Amino acid sequence: MKTDSRILELTSDVVFKAFMMSEKTKEYKAKLIHLITGIDEEKLLEAEYVCKEFPANNKKNKVYRSDIVVNVENNILNIEMNKMYYKGLFEKNNTYMNKIRSESFNRGEDYLEIEKVIQINIDNFTHYKGDKIVYKFEMREESTGELECENIESYHIDLEKLRKVCYTNSERKELIKILTMFIAKEKSELDSLRSEEYMNDAINELERISRDEGIIGLYDAEEIERKVRNTQIKGAKLEGIEEGKREGIEQGKKEGVKQGKREERLELARKLKLDGVDIYKIIEYTSLSEEEIELLF
């Protein structure tokens, strides 16, 4: 396959964040979130998208980093890309929701004015038993269906189920068409989705990201580490695992942005720093000095 026709999958953590943080995909994101949650599309167009880090309560606790957080009117959305299922995944994601909600309390806001916290999980697997693509969860009483709390809700998008559905025959035709970008692996698949301007802009941005040398390097390193983790699960020897991790880092370095323009390396370093990536990893991927990275905001 030619390099210029390669499409990096949106289920990749690094590609997902680059795509969701891009200003060029704002209409696509607004339409996607609106069709899932019902939040006004015009308000979503004005929303701010950030990669959020939640500080630990004490030195012994780990730092939590969400994928994408969106502030819109009285709502805070946490959007998570779940590439593969593992035990504790959803518990981890729910921790993000609780952290977001507790931050509102800590700011001293009136309890009645606290924003609604909504989590959207984009799952690259099937986990729930219903024959659906979109699942909605709320805190309801078992028999009466009464809501206990109106300020928390979560959604799960089943991409595996989507792979088995023809969107032209679905009642949720537009949403499924939008989500199909997440499972596209070839340029021809993306081209078949071209239609409205917001779709064309999103497709063009994904194609641009797929040509970005820095993103390609991180994407390939991420894929190698995923394979290493799968090997570990299957019981591989520790020596082989560690060697695989080293190969992943080296692959990322070779295909990364070391030879890229300084402005591109600085921009990538800034994104990685905002996402909480270890500074020495950023140095490896960008060849920038520690001092240069520390000065980035």
Short mmCIF file of C-alpha atoms in Angstrom, two decimals:
data_model
loop_
_atom_site.label_atom_id
_atom_site.label_comp_id
_atom_site.label_asym_id
_atom_site.label_seq_id
_atom_site.Cartn_x
_atom_site.Cartn_y
_atom_site.Cartn_z
CA MET A 1 0.00 0.00 0.00
CA LYS A 2 1.25 3.48 -0.83
CA THR A 3 2.18 5.62 2.15
CA ASP A 4 0.03 8.54 1.02
CA SER A 5 -3.10 6.34 0.97
CA ARG A 6 -2.60 4.96 4.47
CA ILE A 7 -5.32 5.91 6.93
CA LEU A 8 -4.52 5.93 10.63
CA GLU A 9 -7.46 4.51 12.58
CA LEU A 10 -9.44 6.86 14.80
CA THR A 11 -9.55 4.16 17.47
CA SER A 12 -5.88 4.93 18.16
CA ASP A 13 -5.43 7.10 21.26
CA VAL A 14 -2.98 9.51 19.63
CA VAL A 15 -5.03 9.85 16.41
CA PHE A 16 -8.29 10.27 18.33
CA LYS A 17 -6.90 13.09 20.45
CA ALA A 18 -5.32 14.87 17.47
CA PHE A 19 -8.61 14.61 15.57
CA MET A 20 -10.84 15.71 18.45
CA MET A 21 -8.59 18.63 19.40
CA SER A 22 -8.53 19.98 15.83
CA GLU A 23 -10.46 23.15 15.06
CA LYS A 24 -11.18 21.74 11.58
CA THR A 25 -13.42 18.98 12.99
CA LYS A 26 -15.64 21.20 15.16
CA GLU A 27 -18.75 20.81 12.98
CA TYR A 28 -18.29 17.03 12.83
CA LYS A 29 -17.87 16.85 16.62
CA ALA A 30 -20.90 19.07 17.23
CA LYS A 31 -23.05 16.87 15.00
CA LEU A 32 -21.74 13.65 16.60
CA ILE A 33 -22.34 14.78 20.19
CA HIS A 34 -25.72 16.30 19.33
CA LEU A 35 -26.98 13.06 17.77
CA ILE A 36 -25.84 11.05 20.81
CA THR A 37 -26.89 13.35 23.66
CA GLY A 38 -29.38 15.82 22.19
CA ILE A 39 -27.32 18.85 23.29
CA ASP A 40 -27.92 21.86 21.06
CA GLU A 41 -25.63 21.71 18.04
CA GLU A 42 -25.08 25.47 17.86
CA LYS A 43 -23.85 25.55 21.46
CA LEU A 44 -21.53 22.63 20.77
CA LEU A 45 -19.94 24.60 17.92
CA GLU A 46 -18.77 27.16 20.49
CA ALA A 47 -17.54 24.57 23.01
CA GLU A 48 -13.94 24.20 24.13
CA TYR A 49 -12.23 20.81 23.79
CA VAL A 50 -9.34 19.98 26.14
CA CYS A 51 -7.25 17.04 27.34
CA LYS A 52 -7.82 17.10 31.08
CA GLU A 53 -5.55 16.01 33.92
CA PHE A 54 -7.09 15.42 37.33
CA PRO A 55 -4.64 15.95 40.22
CA ALA A 56 -4.19 13.24 42.82
CA ASN A 57 -5.51 13.77 46.33
CA ASN A 58 -2.13 12.79 47.75
CA LYS A 59 1.28 11.66 46.54
CA LYS A 60 0.36 7.98 46.74
CA ASN A 61 -2.61 8.31 44.37
CA LYS A 62 -2.14 8.10 40.62
CA VAL A 63 -2.88 11.05 38.33
CA TYR A 64 -5.93 10.54 36.12
CA ARG A 65 -5.90 11.75 32.51
CA SER A 66 -9.06 11.75 30.44
CA ASP A 67 -9.15 11.68 26.65
CA ILE A 68 -11.31 14.70 25.81
CA VAL A 69 -13.31 17.03 28.07
CA VAL A 70 -15.86 19.43 26.60
CA ASN A 71 -17.47 22.37 28.42
CA VAL A 72 -20.80 23.41 26.94
CA GLU A 73 -23.39 25.55 28.74
CA ASN A 74 -24.31 23.67 31.97
CA ASN A 75 -22.81 20.40 30.79
CA ILE A 76 -19.35 18.87 31.07
CA LEU A 77 -18.68 16.00 28.69
CA ASN A 78 -15.93 13.43 29.09
CA ILE A 79 -15.30 11.57 25.82
CA GLU A 80 -13.25 8.37 26.05
CA MET A 81 -11.86 6.27 23.18
CA ASN A 82 -11.69 2.66 24.42
CA LYS A 83 -9.63 0.74 21.85
CA MET A 84 -9.75 -2.58 23.69
CA TYR A 85 -11.58 -3.98 26.69
CA TYR A 86 -9.83 -4.97 29.89
CA LYS A 87 -11.02 -5.57 33.43
CA GLY A 88 -11.40 -2.27 35.25
CA LEU A 89 -11.71 -0.14 32.08
CA PHE A 90 -15.17 1.22 32.81
CA GLU A 91 -14.36 1.68 36.49
CA LYS A 92 -11.41 3.83 35.43
CA ASN A 93 -13.60 5.88 33.10
CA ASN A 94 -16.22 6.33 35.82
CA THR A 95 -13.46 7.70 38.03
CA TYR A 96 -13.08 10.53 35.49
CA MET A 97 -16.77 11.35 35.82
CA ASN A 98 -16.52 11.42 39.59
CA LYS A 99 -13.38 13.58 39.44
CA ILE A 100 -15.13 16.07 37.17
CA ARG A 101 -18.16 16.23 39.44
CA SER A 102 -16.09 16.59 42.60
CA GLU A 103 -14.16 19.47 41.01
CA SER A 104 -17.46 21.35 40.69
CA PHE A 105 -18.11 20.85 44.41
CA ASN A 106 -14.58 21.93 45.28
CA ARG A 107 -15.09 25.20 43.41
CA GLY A 108 -17.79 26.03 45.96
CA GLU A 109 -20.66 26.17 43.50
CA ASP A 110 -24.25 25.82 44.62
CA TYR A 111 -25.30 22.17 44.43
CA LEU A 112 -28.27 23.10 42.27
CA GLU A 113 -26.06 24.87 39.75
CA ILE A 114 -23.50 22.13 39.25
CA GLU A 115 -23.11 21.12 35.63
CA LYS A 116 -24.50 17.89 34.26
CA VAL A 117 -21.66 15.41 33.77
CA ILE A 118 -22.00 13.29 30.64
CA GLN A 119 -19.59 10.58 29.58
CA ILE A 120 -19.40 9.23 26.03
CA ASN A 121 -17.48 5.96 25.72
CA ILE A 122 -16.56 5.00 22.17
CA ASP A 123 -15.96 1.25 22.52
CA ASN A 124 -14.00 -0.62 19.85
CA PHE A 125 -15.62 -3.86 21.03
CA THR A 126 -18.96 -5.35 22.08
CA HIS A 127 -19.56 -5.51 25.81
CA TYR A 128 -23.30 -5.14 26.42
CA LYS A 129 -25.95 -7.68 25.41
CA GLY A 130 -28.48 -5.47 23.65
CA ASP A 131 -28.61 -5.40 19.86
CA LYS A 132 -27.80 -1.68 19.80
CA ILE A 133 -25.08 0.72 18.72
CA VAL A 134 -25.82 3.39 21.34
CA TYR A 135 -26.44 2.52 25.02
CA LYS A 136 -27.53 5.12 27.55
CA PHE A 137 -27.04 4.67 31.31
CA GLU A 138 -28.63 6.67 34.13
CA MET A 139 -29.12 6.25 37.88
CA ARG A 140 -32.71 4.94 38.09
CA GLU A 141 -34.75 3.01 40.64
CA GLU A 142 -35.02 -0.63 39.60
CA SER A 143 -38.81 -1.06 39.52
CA THR A 144 -40.28 2.45 39.20
CA GLY A 145 -37.70 3.84 36.77
CA GLU A 146 -37.44 7.07 38.77
CA LEU A 147 -34.21 9.04 38.40
CA GLU A 148 -32.13 9.31 41.57
CA CYS A 149 -29.69 11.80 40.06
CA GLU A 150 -30.33 13.90 36.97
CA ASN A 151 -26.82 15.29 36.77
CA ILE A 152 -24.97 12.17 35.63
CA GLU A 153 -25.44 10.05 32.53
CA SER A 154 -23.21 7.97 30.30
CA TYR A 155 -23.30 6.56 26.79
CA HIS A 156 -21.52 3.63 25.19
CA ILE A 157 -21.02 3.46 21.42
CA ASP A 158 -20.50 -0.12 20.15
CA LEU A 159 -18.20 0.11 17.12
CA GLU A 160 -18.09 -3.67 16.75
CA LYS A 161 -21.85 -3.71 16.28
CA LEU A 162 -21.49 -0.86 13.80
CA ARG A 163 -19.25 -3.04 11.63
CA LYS A 164 -22.21 -5.38 11.12
CA VAL A 165 -24.74 -2.69 10.20
CA CYS A 166 -25.46 -1.05 6.85
CA TYR A 167 -26.15 2.59 7.72
CA THR A 168 -28.44 3.10 4.70
CA ASN A 169 -31.00 0.78 6.31
CA SER A 170 -30.78 2.21 9.83
CA GLU A 171 -33.14 4.55 11.64
CA ARG A 172 -30.04 6.36 12.96
CA LYS A 173 -28.62 6.77 9.47
CA GLU A 174 -26.78 10.06 10.01
CA LEU A 175 -25.17 9.05 13.32
CA ILE A 176 -24.02 5.71 11.93
CA LYS A 177 -22.55 7.42 8.89
CA ILE A 178 -20.59 9.78 11.15
CA LEU A 179 -19.38 6.91 13.35
CA THR A 180 -18.27 4.91 10.32
CA MET A 181 -15.19 7.14 10.21
CA PHE A 182 -14.00 5.35 13.36
CA ILE A 183 -13.85 1.97 11.61
CA ALA A 184 -12.50 3.10 8.23
CA LYS A 185 -9.09 1.65 7.33
CA GLU A 186 -8.75 2.65 3.68
CA LYS A 187 -8.95 5.96 1.83
CA SER A 188 -11.67 4.50 -0.40
CA GLU A 189 -13.82 3.85 2.67
CA LEU A 190 -13.49 7.49 3.73
CA ASP A 191 -14.21 8.76 0.22
CA SER A 192 -17.47 6.80 0.18
CA LEU A 193 -18.58 8.86 3.21
CA ARG A 194 -18.03 12.24 1.59
CA SER A 195 -21.19 14.33 1.39
CA GLU A 196 -21.94 17.33 3.60
CA GLU A 197 -19.24 19.91 4.26
CA TYR A 198 -18.75 18.86 7.89
CA MET A 199 -18.01 15.28 6.76
CA ASN A 200 -15.62 16.43 4.06
CA ASP A 201 -13.75 18.67 6.51
CA ALA A 202 -13.44 15.82 9.02
CA ILE A 203 -12.24 13.35 6.38
CA ASN A 204 -9.69 15.85 5.05
CA GLU A 205 -8.38 16.37 8.59
CA LEU A 206 -8.07 12.63 9.24
CA GLU A 207 -6.18 12.26 5.97
CA ARG A 208 -3.88 15.13 6.98
CA ILE A 209 -3.26 13.53 10.38
CA SER A 210 -2.50 10.26 8.58
CA ARG A 211 0.33 12.00 6.69
CA ASP A 212 1.81 13.67 9.78
CA GLU A 213 5.21 12.05 10.42
CA GLY A 214 5.07 12.73 14.14
CA ILE A 215 1.62 11.17 14.52
CA ILE A 216 2.65 8.20 12.36
CA GLY A 217 5.61 7.52 14.62
CA LEU A 218 3.51 7.63 17.78
CA TYR A 219 0.77 5.56 16.12
CA ASP A 220 3.20 2.81 15.13
CA ALA A 221 4.82 2.80 18.56
CA GLU A 222 1.35 2.57 20.12
CA GLU A 223 0.47 -0.40 17.89
CA ILE A 224 3.67 -2.22 18.80
CA GLU A 225 3.04 -1.67 22.51
CA ARG A 226 -0.51 -3.00 22.06
CA LYS A 227 0.85 -6.15 20.48
CA VAL A 228 3.35 -6.45 23.30
CA ARG A 229 0.53 -6.21 25.86
CA ASN A 230 -1.43 -8.88 24.02
CA THR A 231 1.64 -11.09 24.04
CA GLN A 232 2.01 -10.50 27.77
CA ILE A 233 -1.58 -11.52 28.36
CA LYS A 234 -0.90 -14.76 26.52
CA GLY A 235 1.95 -15.55 28.87
CA ALA A 236 5.06 -14.47 26.97
CA LYS A 237 8.39 -14.34 28.77
CA LEU A 238 9.29 -11.04 30.44
CA GLU A 239 12.50 -10.72 28.42
CA GLY A 240 10.56 -10.79 25.16
CA ILE A 241 8.08 -8.22 26.43
CA GLU A 242 10.76 -5.75 27.45
CA GLU A 243 12.49 -6.20 24.10
CA GLY A 244 9.20 -5.53 22.31
CA LYS A 245 8.72 -2.33 24.27
CA ARG A 246 12.19 -1.17 23.31
CA GLU A 247 11.44 -1.95 19.67
CA GLY A 248 8.24 0.08 19.93
CA ILE A 249 10.12 3.11 21.22
CA GLU A 250 12.79 2.77 18.54
CA GLN A 251 10.16 2.43 15.81
CA GLY A 252 8.46 5.56 17.03
CA LYS A 253 11.75 7.41 17.06
CA LYS A 254 12.68 6.30 13.54
CA GLU A 255 9.34 7.23 12.03
CA GLY A 256 8.70 10.17 14.31
CA VAL A 257 9.38 13.86 13.96
CA LYS A 258 13.10 13.97 14.61
CA GLN A 259 13.72 15.16 11.07
CA GLY A 260 10.63 17.35 10.94
CA LYS A 261 10.42 21.12 11.09
CA ARG A 262 11.09 22.67 14.47
CA GLU A 263 7.61 24.24 14.56
CA GLU A 264 6.00 20.82 14.03
CA ARG A 265 8.12 19.25 16.76
CA LEU A 266 7.23 22.04 19.18
CA GLU A 267 3.53 21.67 18.42
CA LEU A 268 3.66 17.91 18.96
CA ALA A 269 5.60 18.39 22.20
CA ARG A 270 2.99 20.89 23.39
CA LYS A 271 0.16 18.40 22.73
CA LEU A 272 2.02 15.58 24.46
CA LYS A 273 2.79 17.78 27.44
CA LEU A 274 -0.88 18.78 27.77
CA ASP A 275 -1.75 15.09 27.68
CA GLY A 276 0.61 14.38 30.58
CA VAL A 277 3.19 12.34 28.67
CA ASP A 278 6.46 11.91 30.58
CA ILE A 279 8.96 14.61 29.60
CA TYR A 280 11.69 12.09 28.76
CA LYS A 281 9.33 10.34 26.34
CA ILE A 282 8.63 13.71 24.71
CA ILE A 283 12.38 14.25 24.33
CA GLU A 284 12.70 10.84 22.66
CA TYR A 285 9.89 11.52 20.20
CA THR A 286 10.80 15.12 19.30
CA SER A 287 14.57 15.57 19.97
CA LEU A 288 13.77 18.79 21.80
CA SER A 289 15.71 19.63 24.93
CA GLU A 290 14.24 19.40 28.41
CA GLU A 291 14.55 23.18 28.73
CA GLU A 292 12.59 23.75 25.51
CA ILE A 293 9.80 21.46 26.65
CA GLU A 294 9.62 22.98 30.12
CA LEU A 295 9.03 26.41 28.55
CA LEU A 296 6.01 25.20 26.57
CA PHE A 297 2.58 26.11 27.95
#
